[in-house]
Structure formats: structure tokens, C-alpha cells
């Protein structure tokens, strides 16, 4: 048994072609600050029941991150670990020595993170590391939100749609789900704040919650028009750079329109930075649809997803530094 496992691992290690998955996992091995994340979680990690030792914390954290990167359900990540030597190697699992965490163990780990608000702790720890390395500038913030669809199915124990999710209209389409609101550093494109709400919550209501208080400039699309007039933001000493609605620009006299349009184009290029973390979470991490019921569970997952997206955004900068993170 041991010899077969060793042969399989040696054969895999000696293969000539490195796949995109291999490259991505090697990069994440280097840029994730494993020791400080484990240290952040360790005080609350269960010690095991009736003398049975728990799965090592770092291994469970690695499995949990694999689940986020590849958009896998609990059962699917268990199957993927059996199927892929690359994933087992990343998680530190040797089949001849270590049991693969089953779907129930993965579920319990996720519930433990949610129960103790630890995904926000992971997000904050990654942010602190990036701040220490001078990658978060903090002079300006871009605010934005994206809708993440929830299942409208009523084929569940409650025979109802998720009561914490709501419908909202965008353009001519109705969407059912939640919104991920983020505050993004203008200079680096890194996410410094995450908030989750039902989809029918207006973007502007979360503006104050997305600002860290040190920024000098705030950028937002037309959905944030009037943010500076809101009571909670009146005393903020910042320059507001909010998009003018297209209908207003079209109604301007030609001379004024020709002045306004170049300014709006320049501001839209700045605001476009906020689309990168959304792209990573929704497309690279395949999080286009909510997996769980309730805002708390889904917001907890968003903290992890955007923490990992931040590491992808600054991957090259971290890999270029001696000693890594």
C-alpha cells in the first residue's frame, strides 16, 4: 500500500508538463500567509472528541480554500481530493497515510468558521499582511456592488424560497438573490471592505460602511448619486467623484456636454478597477450563484472569496519579494 502510494506520487512529481492547476496551486502555496492564518484560527479550533485527534487545522484550511477556488460543494471537494494528486499534494494528504476529509468534516469546518465569524478574521488577516507590505495605499476608495443569484427553487424542507433573499430590477431584468458590496483601494485594486445585503438593498445605503475613513477621494457609479448628502456621510472630508447619469449628460447643451464627457470617461476608467475582484470571484472562482441559504452564511463565504481574490490580484508582487508573504 505504501509502495503504491509512493510510486504514484513519484510518477506525478516526475511528469514533464505542468498544468494550469499545478501552476496556480504552486503560486497560492507561496503567497497565502499560512502561518499567520493558522495562528489567527488556532485558539478556537476544536481539540477533538473522546480522544480522537481532529484533522490538522492547516490541512482543513487548505481543503476549504480549494473548495472556494474551484467552486466545489462539500461532496465535490471530497471527490476531487480522491481524484487529483495535485489537490492532495496541496492539502498535504498522502492516501497511504492520511484520510481524506469527508464531506461532513468539510461541512463542520465551514460551520465552525461561520459560528465564530472567522472568515472575516481571515479577510482581515490577509488585509493586514498586504497593508504591512505597502500594497494597500488607502488614499482613495471605489464603492460598488454586484448581484449574486440565489436559487428560486421551493423544493426544500421549508417549501419556500430563501426568505432573506429578495428580488431587484436591473435594467429590464429581475434578479433574485443578494448583493456583495465592496470598497476597493483605488491604487492597488484590492478589496478592503465587504458587506452582504439582500439584492433589493440600494447601493447608496451601504456607502458609509464601505469607507475605511482614511481616504481622500471616493469614486462610485450613478447609483451613489447624493451619497454626500446622507446624514451619516455629511461630515466626511472627502472629494466625491460620482458618475453623472447618462440621461443628464445627454440633456446638457452641446458645449457643456463636450466638456463633461471626457471627464466622465476618465472617471469611468478609474471606477473600472472595481470590476477586477468581481471578475475573479464570479468567473475564476465560479461564484455566480449562492450555494447556501441565509445572508450570514453567504456573507461569511464572501469574506473568504474576496480575501483569496486579493491574493490573486497581488500575486506577482508577492512572488517577486524575497521571502514571500
CSV table of C-alpha atoms in Angstrom, one decimal:
chain,number,residue,atom,x,y,z
A,1,UNK,CA,0.0,0.0,0.0
A,2,UNK,CA,2.7,2.4,1.0
A,3,UNK,CA,4.8,1.5,-2.0
A,4,UNK,CA,1.9,2.0,-4.4
A,5,UNK,CA,1.2,5.4,-3.0
A,6,UNK,CA,4.9,6.4,-3.1
A,7,UNK,CA,5.1,5.2,-6.8
A,8,UNK,CA,2.0,7.2,-7.7
A,9,UNK,CA,3.3,10.4,-6.1
A,10,UNK,CA,6.8,9.9,-7.6
A,11,UNK,CA,5.3,9.4,-11.1
A,12,UNK,CA,3.2,12.5,-10.7
A,13,UNK,CA,6.1,14.6,-9.4
A,14,UNK,CA,8.2,13.5,-12.4
A,15,UNK,CA,5.8,14.3,-15.1
A,16,UNK,CA,7.1,16.9,-17.6
A,17,UNK,CA,4.0,19.1,-18.2
A,18,UNK,CA,2.9,21.5,-15.5
A,19,UNK,CA,-0.8,22.2,-15.8
A,20,UNK,CA,-2.5,25.5,-15.1
A,21,UNK,CA,-3.9,23.9,-11.9
A,22,UNK,CA,-0.4,23.0,-10.8
A,23,UNK,CA,0.9,26.5,-11.5
A,24,UNK,CA,-2.0,28.1,-9.7
A,25,UNK,CA,-1.6,25.9,-6.6
A,26,UNK,CA,2.1,26.5,-6.5
A,27,UNK,CA,1.5,30.2,-6.6
A,28,UNK,CA,-1.1,30.1,-3.9
A,29,UNK,CA,1.3,27.9,-1.8
A,30,UNK,CA,3.8,30.7,-2.0
A,31,UNK,CA,1.5,33.8,-1.5
A,32,UNK,CA,-1.0,32.6,1.1
A,33,UNK,CA,0.3,33.6,4.6
A,34,UNK,CA,-0.4,30.2,6.0
A,35,UNK,CA,1.3,30.5,9.4
A,36,UNK,CA,-0.5,33.8,10.4
A,37,UNK,CA,-3.9,32.5,9.2
A,38,UNK,CA,-3.4,29.3,11.2
A,39,UNK,CA,-2.3,31.3,14.2
A,40,UNK,CA,-5.5,33.5,13.8
A,41,UNK,CA,-7.8,30.5,13.9
A,42,UNK,CA,-5.9,28.1,16.2
A,43,UNK,CA,-7.2,29.4,19.6
A,44,UNK,CA,-10.8,28.4,18.7
A,45,UNK,CA,-10.0,25.2,16.8
A,46,UNK,CA,-11.6,22.1,18.4
A,47,UNK,CA,-9.2,19.7,20.2
A,48,UNK,CA,-11.1,16.6,19.2
A,49,UNK,CA,-13.7,14.4,20.9
A,50,UNK,CA,-13.2,11.3,23.1
A,51,UNK,CA,-9.5,11.2,22.4
A,52,UNK,CA,-9.9,11.3,18.6
A,53,UNK,CA,-7.5,13.8,17.2
A,54,UNK,CA,-9.0,16.4,14.8
A,55,UNK,CA,-7.8,16.8,11.2
A,56,UNK,CA,-4.9,19.3,11.4
A,57,UNK,CA,-6.1,22.9,11.1
A,58,UNK,CA,-3.8,23.9,8.2
A,59,UNK,CA,-5.0,20.8,6.2
A,60,UNK,CA,-8.6,21.8,6.7
A,61,UNK,CA,-7.9,25.4,5.8
A,62,UNK,CA,-6.2,24.2,2.6
A,63,UNK,CA,-9.2,22.0,1.7
A,64,UNK,CA,-11.5,24.9,2.4
A,65,UNK,CA,-9.5,27.2,0.1
A,66,UNK,CA,-9.5,24.6,-2.7
A,67,UNK,CA,-13.3,24.4,-2.3
A,68,UNK,CA,-13.5,28.2,-2.8
A,69,UNK,CA,-11.1,28.4,-5.7
A,70,UNK,CA,-12.9,25.7,-7.7
A,71,UNK,CA,-16.5,26.4,-6.7
A,72,UNK,CA,-17.0,22.9,-5.2
A,73,UNK,CA,-19.7,21.6,-2.9
A,74,UNK,CA,-18.7,19.6,0.2
A,75,UNK,CA,-19.2,16.3,-1.5
A,76,UNK,CA,-17.5,17.5,-4.7
A,77,UNK,CA,-14.3,18.7,-2.9
A,78,UNK,CA,-14.1,15.2,-1.2
A,79,UNK,CA,-14.3,13.5,-4.6
A,80,UNK,CA,-11.8,16.0,-6.1
A,81,UNK,CA,-9.3,15.2,-3.4
A,82,UNK,CA,-9.5,11.5,-4.3
A,83,UNK,CA,-9.3,12.2,-8.0
A,84,UNK,CA,-6.5,14.7,-8.1
A,85,UNK,CA,-2.9,14.1,-6.9
A,86,UNK,CA,-2.3,17.9,-7.4
A,87,UNK,CA,-5.0,18.8,-4.9
A,88,UNK,CA,-3.9,16.1,-2.4
A,89,UNK,CA,-0.4,17.3,-2.6
A,90,UNK,CA,-1.5,20.9,-2.0
A,91,UNK,CA,-3.6,19.8,1.1
A,92,UNK,CA,-0.7,17.7,2.4
A,93,UNK,CA,-2.6,14.4,2.1
A,94,UNK,CA,-0.9,11.1,1.3
A,95,UNK,CA,-3.5,8.4,0.7
A,96,UNK,CA,-1.3,5.7,2.3
A,97,UNK,CA,-1.0,7.7,5.5
A,98,UNK,CA,-3.8,10.4,5.8
A,99,UNK,CA,-7.5,10.1,5.5
A,100,UNK,CA,-9.2,12.5,3.0
A,101,UNK,CA,-11.6,14.8,5.0
A,102,UNK,CA,-15.1,13.6,4.1
A,103,UNK,CA,-18.0,15.9,3.1
A,104,UNK,CA,-19.3,16.0,6.7
A,105,UNK,CA,-15.9,17.1,8.1
A,106,UNK,CA,-15.7,19.8,5.5
A,107,UNK,CA,-19.3,20.9,6.4
A,108,UNK,CA,-18.4,21.0,10.1
A,109,UNK,CA,-15.3,23.1,9.4
A,110,UNK,CA,-17.3,25.6,7.4
A,111,UNK,CA,-19.9,25.8,10.1
A,112,UNK,CA,-17.2,26.4,12.7
A,113,UNK,CA,-15.8,29.3,10.7
A,114,UNK,CA,-19.3,30.8,10.4
A,115,UNK,CA,-20.2,30.3,14.0
A,116,UNK,CA,-17.1,32.2,15.2
A,117,UNK,CA,-17.1,34.9,12.5
A,118,UNK,CA,-13.6,33.6,11.4
A,119,UNK,CA,-13.9,34.2,7.7
A,120,UNK,CA,-13.9,37.9,8.4
A,121,UNK,CA,-10.8,37.2,10.6
A,122,UNK,CA,-9.2,35.5,7.5
A,123,UNK,CA,-10.1,38.6,5.4
A,124,UNK,CA,-8.7,41.0,8.0
A,125,UNK,CA,-5.5,39.0,8.4
A,126,UNK,CA,-4.8,38.9,4.7
A,127,UNK,CA,-5.6,42.7,4.6
A,128,UNK,CA,-3.2,43.3,7.4
A,129,UNK,CA,-0.4,41.4,5.7
A,130,UNK,CA,-1.0,43.4,2.4
A,131,UNK,CA,-1.0,46.6,4.4
A,132,UNK,CA,2.3,45.8,6.1
A,133,UNK,CA,3.9,45.2,2.7
A,134,UNK,CA,2.7,48.6,1.5
A,135,UNK,CA,0.3,47.2,-1.1
A,136,UNK,CA,-2.8,49.0,0.3
A,137,UNK,CA,-2.5,52.7,-0.3
A,138,UNK,CA,-5.8,53.9,1.2
A,139,UNK,CA,-5.9,57.4,-0.3
A,140,UNK,CA,-9.0,56.6,-2.4
A,141,UNK,CA,-11.9,54.1,-2.3
A,142,UNK,CA,-14.1,52.9,-5.1
A,143,UNK,CA,-17.5,51.7,-4.0
A,144,UNK,CA,-19.6,49.2,-6.0
A,145,UNK,CA,-21.9,46.2,-5.6
A,146,UNK,CA,-22.8,43.1,-7.7
A,147,UNK,CA,-25.8,40.9,-7.5
A,148,UNK,CA,-25.3,37.2,-6.8
A,149,UNK,CA,-28.2,35.0,-7.8
A,150,UNK,CA,-29.9,32.7,-5.3
A,151,UNK,CA,-31.9,29.6,-6.2
A,152,UNK,CA,-35.6,30.5,-6.6
A,153,UNK,CA,-36.5,26.8,-6.0
A,154,UNK,CA,-39.1,25.9,-3.4
A,155,UNK,CA,-38.0,22.2,-3.5
A,156,UNK,CA,-36.6,22.2,0.1
A,157,UNK,CA,-37.7,21.4,3.6
A,158,UNK,CA,-39.3,24.8,4.1
A,159,UNK,CA,-41.2,24.6,0.7
A,160,UNK,CA,-40.2,28.3,0.2
A,161,UNK,CA,-37.6,30.5,-1.4
A,162,UNK,CA,-34.9,31.8,0.9
A,163,UNK,CA,-36.7,34.5,3.0
A,164,UNK,CA,-33.5,36.6,3.4
A,165,UNK,CA,-33.0,36.9,-0.3
A,166,UNK,CA,-35.1,39.4,-2.4
A,167,UNK,CA,-35.8,40.5,-5.9
A,168,UNK,CA,-34.4,43.6,-7.6
A,169,UNK,CA,-34.7,45.0,-11.0
A,170,UNK,CA,-31.6,45.8,-13.1
A,171,UNK,CA,-32.3,47.3,-16.5
A,172,UNK,CA,-35.2,45.2,-17.8
A,173,UNK,CA,-34.4,42.1,-15.8
A,174,UNK,CA,-35.4,40.9,-12.4
A,175,UNK,CA,-32.8,39.2,-10.2
A,176,UNK,CA,-33.4,37.2,-7.0
A,177,UNK,CA,-30.5,36.9,-4.5
A,178,UNK,CA,-28.1,39.1,-2.6
A,179,UNK,CA,-25.7,41.9,-3.2
A,180,UNK,CA,-22.0,41.9,-2.5
A,181,UNK,CA,-21.0,45.5,-1.7
A,182,UNK,CA,-17.2,46.2,-1.7
A,183,UNK,CA,-14.8,49.1,-1.0
A,184,UNK,CA,-11.8,48.9,-3.2
A,185,UNK,CA,-8.4,50.7,-2.9
A,186,UNK,CA,-8.0,52.9,-6.0
A,187,UNK,CA,-4.2,52.5,-6.3
A,188,UNK,CA,-4.0,48.7,-5.9
A,189,UNK,CA,-7.4,47.4,-6.8
A,190,UNK,CA,-7.5,45.5,-3.5
A,191,UNK,CA,-10.8,45.0,-1.6
A,192,UNK,CA,-10.6,46.5,1.9
A,193,UNK,CA,-14.3,46.2,2.9
A,194,UNK,CA,-17.0,43.7,2.2
A,195,UNK,CA,-20.7,43.8,3.1
A,196,UNK,CA,-23.6,41.5,2.2
A,197,UNK,CA,-27.2,42.5,1.9
A,198,UNK,CA,-30.4,41.3,0.2
A,199,UNK,CA,-30.5,42.2,-3.5
A,200,UNK,CA,-33.2,44.9,-3.1
A,201,UNK,CA,-30.9,47.0,-0.8
A,202,UNK,CA,-30.0,50.2,-2.6
A,203,UNK,CA,-26.2,50.5,-3.2
A,204,UNK,CA,-26.1,54.0,-1.7
A,205,UNK,CA,-27.3,52.8,1.8
A,206,UNK,CA,-24.0,50.9,2.2
A,207,UNK,CA,-21.7,53.7,1.2
A,208,UNK,CA,-20.6,54.7,4.8
A,209,UNK,CA,-20.0,51.0,5.7
A,210,UNK,CA,-17.6,50.7,2.7
A,211,UNK,CA,-15.3,53.6,3.6
A,212,UNK,CA,-12.4,53.0,6.0
A,213,UNK,CA,-12.1,56.7,7.0
A,214,UNK,CA,-8.6,57.4,5.7
A,215,UNK,CA,-9.5,58.0,2.0
A,216,UNK,CA,-9.3,61.5,0.4
A,217,UNK,CA,-11.3,60.5,-2.7
A,218,UNK,CA,-14.4,58.3,-3.2
A,219,UNK,CA,-15.5,57.0,-6.6
A,220,UNK,CA,-18.8,55.4,-7.5
A,221,UNK,CA,-21.2,55.0,-10.3
A,222,UNK,CA,-24.5,56.8,-10.7
A,223,UNK,CA,-26.2,54.6,-8.1
A,224,UNK,CA,-24.3,56.5,-5.4
A,225,UNK,CA,-25.6,60.0,-6.5
A,226,UNK,CA,-26.4,62.0,-3.4
A,227,UNK,CA,-24.2,59.9,-1.1
A,228,UNK,CA,-22.5,63.1,0.2
A,229,UNK,CA,-26.0,64.4,1.4
A,230,UNK,CA,-26.7,61.4,3.5
A,231,UNK,CA,-26.6,62.2,7.3
A,232,UNK,CA,-24.0,59.5,8.0
A,233,UNK,CA,-21.7,60.9,5.4
A,234,UNK,CA,-22.2,64.7,5.7
A,235,UNK,CA,-19.1,65.2,7.9
A,236,UNK,CA,-16.7,63.1,5.7
A,237,UNK,CA,-13.9,65.3,4.4
A,238,UNK,CA,-13.5,63.6,1.0
A,239,UNK,CA,-13.8,64.5,-2.6
A,240,UNK,CA,-16.8,62.8,-4.1
A,241,UNK,CA,-16.3,61.5,-7.7
A,242,UNK,CA,-19.7,60.1,-8.5
A,243,UNK,CA,-20.8,59.4,-12.1
A,244,UNK,CA,-23.4,61.7,-13.6
A,245,UNK,CA,-26.4,59.8,-15.0
A,246,UNK,CA,-26.2,59.4,-18.8
A,247,UNK,CA,-29.7,61.0,-19.2
A,248,UNK,CA,-28.4,64.2,-17.5
A,249,UNK,CA,-25.3,64.4,-19.7
A,250,UNK,CA,-27.4,63.9,-22.9
A,251,UNK,CA,-29.7,66.8,-21.8
A,252,UNK,CA,-26.8,69.2,-21.4
A,253,UNK,CA,-26.2,71.9,-24.1
A,254,UNK,CA,-23.6,70.7,-26.6
A,255,UNK,CA,-20.8,72.9,-25.3
A,256,UNK,CA,-21.2,71.6,-21.7
A,257,UNK,CA,-21.7,68.0,-22.9
A,258,UNK,CA,-18.4,68.2,-24.8
A,259,UNK,CA,-16.7,69.3,-21.5
A,260,UNK,CA,-18.5,66.7,-19.3
A,261,UNK,CA,-18.0,63.6,-21.5
A,262,UNK,CA,-14.2,63.4,-21.3
A,263,UNK,CA,-14.3,63.9,-17.6
A,264,UNK,CA,-16.8,61.1,-17.2
A,265,UNK,CA,-14.8,58.8,-19.4
A,266,UNK,CA,-11.7,59.4,-17.3
A,267,UNK,CA,-13.7,58.7,-14.1
A,268,UNK,CA,-15.2,55.6,-15.6
A,269,UNK,CA,-11.7,54.2,-16.2
A,270,UNK,CA,-10.8,54.7,-12.5
A,271,UNK,CA,-14.1,53.0,-11.5
A,272,UNK,CA,-13.4,50.1,-13.8
A,273,UNK,CA,-10.7,48.9,-11.3
A,274,UNK,CA,-13.6,47.6,-9.1
A,275,UNK,CA,-14.6,45.1,-11.7
A,276,UNK,CA,-11.4,43.0,-11.3
A,277,UNK,CA,-12.2,41.5,-7.9
A,278,UNK,CA,-15.8,40.8,-9.0
A,279,UNK,CA,-14.4,39.1,-12.1
A,280,UNK,CA,-12.1,36.9,-10.0
A,281,UNK,CA,-14.9,35.9,-7.6
A,282,UNK,CA,-17.6,35.3,-10.2
A,283,UNK,CA,-15.6,33.9,-13.1
A,284,UNK,CA,-12.3,32.5,-11.8
A,285,UNK,CA,-13.8,31.1,-8.6
A,286,UNK,CA,-17.1,30.3,-10.3
A,287,UNK,CA,-19.2,32.0,-7.6
A,288,UNK,CA,-22.1,33.2,-9.9
A,289,UNK,CA,-24.8,31.5,-7.8
A,290,UNK,CA,-25.2,31.3,-4.0
A,291,UNK,CA,-24.7,27.9,-2.5
A,292,UNK,CA,-26.2,28.4,0.9
A,293,UNK,CA,-29.4,29.8,2.4
A,294,UNK,CA,-29.3,33.0,4.5
A,295,UNK,CA,-27.3,36.1,4.4
A,296,UNK,CA,-25.0,35.2,7.3
A,297,UNK,CA,-23.6,32.0,5.6
A,298,UNK,CA,-23.3,33.6,2.2
A,299,UNK,CA,-21.7,36.8,3.6
A,300,UNK,CA,-19.2,34.6,5.5
A,301,UNK,CA,-18.2,33.0,2.3
A,302,UNK,CA,-17.8,36.4,0.6
A,303,UNK,CA,-15.1,37.4,3.1
A,304,UNK,CA,-13.1,34.3,2.2
A,305,UNK,CA,-13.6,34.7,-1.6
A,306,UNK,CA,-12.5,38.4,-1.6
A,307,UNK,CA,-9.5,37.6,0.7
A,308,UNK,CA,-8.4,35.0,-1.8
A,309,UNK,CA,-9.2,37.4,-4.7
A,310,UNK,CA,-6.9,39.9,-3.1
A,311,UNK,CA,-4.1,37.4,-3.1
A,312,UNK,CA,-4.6,36.7,-6.8
A,313,UNK,CA,-4.6,40.4,-7.6
A,314,UNK,CA,-1.2,41.0,-5.9
A,315,UNK,CA,0.2,37.5,-6.7
A,316,UNK,CA,3.0,38.8,-8.9
A,317,UNK,CA,4.1,41.5,-6.4
A,318,UNK,CA,4.2,39.0,-3.6
A,319,UNK,CA,6.1,36.4,-5.6
A,320,UNK,CA,8.7,39.0,-6.6
A,321,UNK,CA,9.5,39.7,-2.9
A,322,UNK,CA,12.2,37.7,-1.2
A,323,UNK,CA,10.7,35.5,1.5
A,324,UNK,CA,7.2,35.9,0.1
A,325,UNK,CA,4.3,36.7,2.5
